Amino acid sequence: MAEHGQESASYAAAGDLEEMELVHPRTFIGKYIWSQDAKVIAIQYGLTAMAIGLVALVLSILMRLQLGFPGVFSLIDPSSYLQYVSMHGMIMVVYLLTALFLGGFGNYLIPLMCGTRDMAFPYLNMLSFWFYLVSVLILVAGFFVPGGATGAGWTLYPPQAISPGTPGADGGVLLMFVSLIVFIAGFTMGGLNYIVTVLQARAQGMTLMRLPLTIWGIFMATVMALLAFPALLVAVLMMMCDMLLGTSFFMPEMLTLGEQSAHEGGSPLLFQHLFWFFGHPEVYIVALPAFGIVSDILATHARKNIFGYRMMVWAIIIIGVLSFVVWAHHMFVSGMNPYFGFLFATTTLIIAVPTAIKVYNWVLTLWKGNIHLTVPMLFAIGFIFTFVNGGLSGLFLGNVTVDVPLADTYFVVGHFHMVMAVAPVLVVFGAIYHWYPKITGRMLDDTLGKIHFWVTFLGAYAIFYPMHFLGFAGVPRRYYAYGETGYIADSVQALNAFISVAAIIVALTQLIFFFNLVWSYYRGRESGPNPWQATTLEWQTAHTPPRHGNFGERLPVVYRWAYDYGVPGAKQDYLPQNMPPEEVEAASDDAEADGEVRP
Amino acid sequence: MTISLVFLAVLMLVFGGWLFSHSINVRPWEAQSEATPAEGITNRASHLPLYFTAARVGLVVFLAVVTAVFALTISAYLMRMEMGPDWRPLPTPGLLWLNTASLVLGSVALQRAWAAAKKGNDQVLRRCLMLGGGLTIAFILGQGVVWWQLHDAGYYLAGNPANAFFFLMTALHALHLLGGLVAWGRTLRKVQRGASAVEVRASVELCALYWHFLLLVWAILFALVLST
C-alpha cells in the first residue's frame, strides 16, 4: 500500500512537470526581449556570443597584420597589440565558446532533448542572459576608457596586470574584472538551470542512460564550470582588493617605474594557482559539449549507433574529474617542486586515456557506417582530425622536460589553438548546420556550407601547423616585434606572412557563413520537421520551429536510447526515441510483408 | 589547494557513486523486451527520489557553488600564510562570539519557523521568521562593528595579509547572508500580506537550509581565524 502511494505520488510529480506553468507573453517585447522561453534565450545568447566573437576575430586579424607585415600598419602600436592579444583570448574562451556552448546550445537543446517544456527556473534563465549581455557590454567598454582595454594577457597575471606601464592598468583591467564577476554571476544562474533541468525535468522514460551524449557533455561541462568559475571569482576579487584597497594578496614588494610600490609580500604564484584551477577545467568546459555534440552528429549522419555509449558517458565524467587535478601543468616554468611537476605531468598524461577512448569510439562509430558527407558531418569529422592533432602536441607539452624549452613559444599557441580553439569552433559550426533547420525551419545552403568548411578546415591547418615550427625555432609568443635577435631566422618572417595571409582568407570566409545564416533564414529550402532523420526528441516536435512550450498537447514519452539508427527491419532505418514499441512492431511487420511480396 | 581538492574529491565521489549506481548494468542499446514494454516508462528509478524537488536540488547545487567559493578562499588563506614572512595574526574581538551566538539563534529561529510552517501554525511562523531575520541583521551589524573596532585598533585592511583575509572572508560571508535576506524579505512580505503557512512553506524551508549552511561556513571561518 505504501509502495503504491509512493508510485502514484511519483506520477503526481511527473504530472506537476507536465503542468509546469509557462509564462505566456503577449507582446513582442515579452516574446523576444524579456523572454523566459529557453529557445529565445538560447538565440539571444547565440547572437550575442557571435557578435562579440566577431570582435575577437577582427582583433586576431589585426594581430596577424602586425606579425605578418611588421611596421606596415601604423595604427598598431606595441600596447594596442598587447590589448588585442588579451581581449582576443578572453573573449574567445569565456565570452564566445563558454557562452555559446552552455548558454546557446545548452538552452536550446536541454529542454528539447530531455523532453520538457522549459527550463526549471525560467525567470532565472532570463536573468542569466541579461547578466551575460551586461558583462559583454562592460568588456567592450574597456576599449573606450582612457588607457584602453587591458593588455595583461587573458591570464591577467599579477603583478603586471595592475602595475603602471601595462596597457589598461588604470581602467581597462578593472572593467575586465567587473565584467568577469558579472559573467560568473550570470553563468551561475544559467548553470543552476541546466543542472536542475537535466536532473529533474526529463520526460517519462528518459533515464540517465538514455540521454543523448550532447546533454551529457553540456551537463558535465556545467558541473565543472560551476565549480571552476568560483576560483576565477575569488582570484579576481582578491586582485581588485590589491588594486583598489592596497592589500597584498598577490602583489609583491617591487620597484615600478623607479618607485617603491605600496605592496609587500604578496604572491603572484598564488594567483596562478587560483587562475589555472579555473583555467584548466575551462578548456574542458569548452571541449565536453563539443565532444557530446560531435557524438550525436556522427551517429546521425553515419546512420549508426554510437560505439560504446556507456564508455562515452564515463569518459566525459572521468575527463571532467581529472581536469581539476592538472592545473599546475600551466605553471611548469613558474617554478615548483620537481616532485610536484612530476605529479602534474602524470595526471596530465593520464587524461589522454579517456580522451583517446572517445576518439577511438568516434572512429569506430564511423567504421562501416552509412556515412553521409553532409556539412555537419564534414565539420564533425574535421573536428576529430583537429582534436587529435592538437591533443598529440599536448602530450609533448605535458612533459616537464619538453615543456620547459617550448613554454611561451608559438608551439604552445599552435597547440592550444588546434585543440581548444579550432576544434570546438568546428563543432560550433557543425552544430549550427545541424540544428539550424530545427531553429528556423529552413536548411542552410549546402554549397556555401561546403565552401565554408573546406576553406575553414584547410585554412586552420595553414595557420596553426606552421606555428609549431615557429615554436621549435624558438619564436616567443605575445611579442609585438622581434627586433634584432641572433637566433630567429629570416625565413620565420616569410612563414609569418604566409600565416597572416591564410588567416585573412579564413576570416573572410566566415562572411560566407554569416551570409548563409541570413540568406537561408528567408530563402533557404524548407527543411520539414526532421531533415536528418534523427532519433532525438527535438526532431519529433509537433511544429518546426518548436513553439512556446516545445511540444504539443502532451509531453513525449521515451521508450529507447537516442542511437537506434540503421535498425534492421524497421520501416525507416531509425527509431525515434518516443516511438512506442507497438508502432515499431507494426512497422516491422509491414516491412516483412513488403519483403514477402517482393520476389 | 588541498582544502579545495578534498572538497572536490568528496563532491565528485558522491556524484560519481550516484551515477555509477544508475549506469552499471544498464544496457540502453538493448530493445525493451516484449514482456515488459511498460517498464521503460514507469521505471523512474533513475530519477531522483520524490524528496528532491526542483527548488531543493537548485539550492543544493547553489550551495555547492558557494562551498567552492569559500573552499578556494580558505585554500588561498592557508597558502598565503605559508608564502610570505609578513603574516601577523590579528586579535579576535570578543564581539565575534556574541555575533556567532546571534547567528546560531537566527538559524534556530528559522528552523522553528520551518517547523511551524509544516504544522500550519501561522502565528509562530511569523514570529520566528521575523526573529530569524532580525538576529541575522544583528549579526551583520555586529560584524560591521568588529570591522570598525579592528580598524580603530590599527589593524587596517591593507596593513597585513591576515587582516586582508579576515576582512575579505567576513565580507564574502556577510554578502551571502545579505543575499539570503533578500529571499527572506520576500517570504516575510508574503506572510505579512496574509499568505498561509502552506503557501510559504517551501520558501521558509529553503531559507532555513541556506541559513544553516551559512552558519556552518561561519563556524569554519571563525575556527580558522581562531586557530591561526
XYZ file of C-alpha atoms in Angstrom, chain A residues 51 281 353 420 457 462 506 596:
8
model
C 28.716 39.334 -32.232
C 38.859 22.965 -16.341
C 43.367 7.888 -21.773
C 40.637 24.183 -27.861
C 39.348 23.461 -42.185
C 47.649 26.541 -42.880
C 39.824 32.176 -43.366
C 7.417 -11.312 -48.876
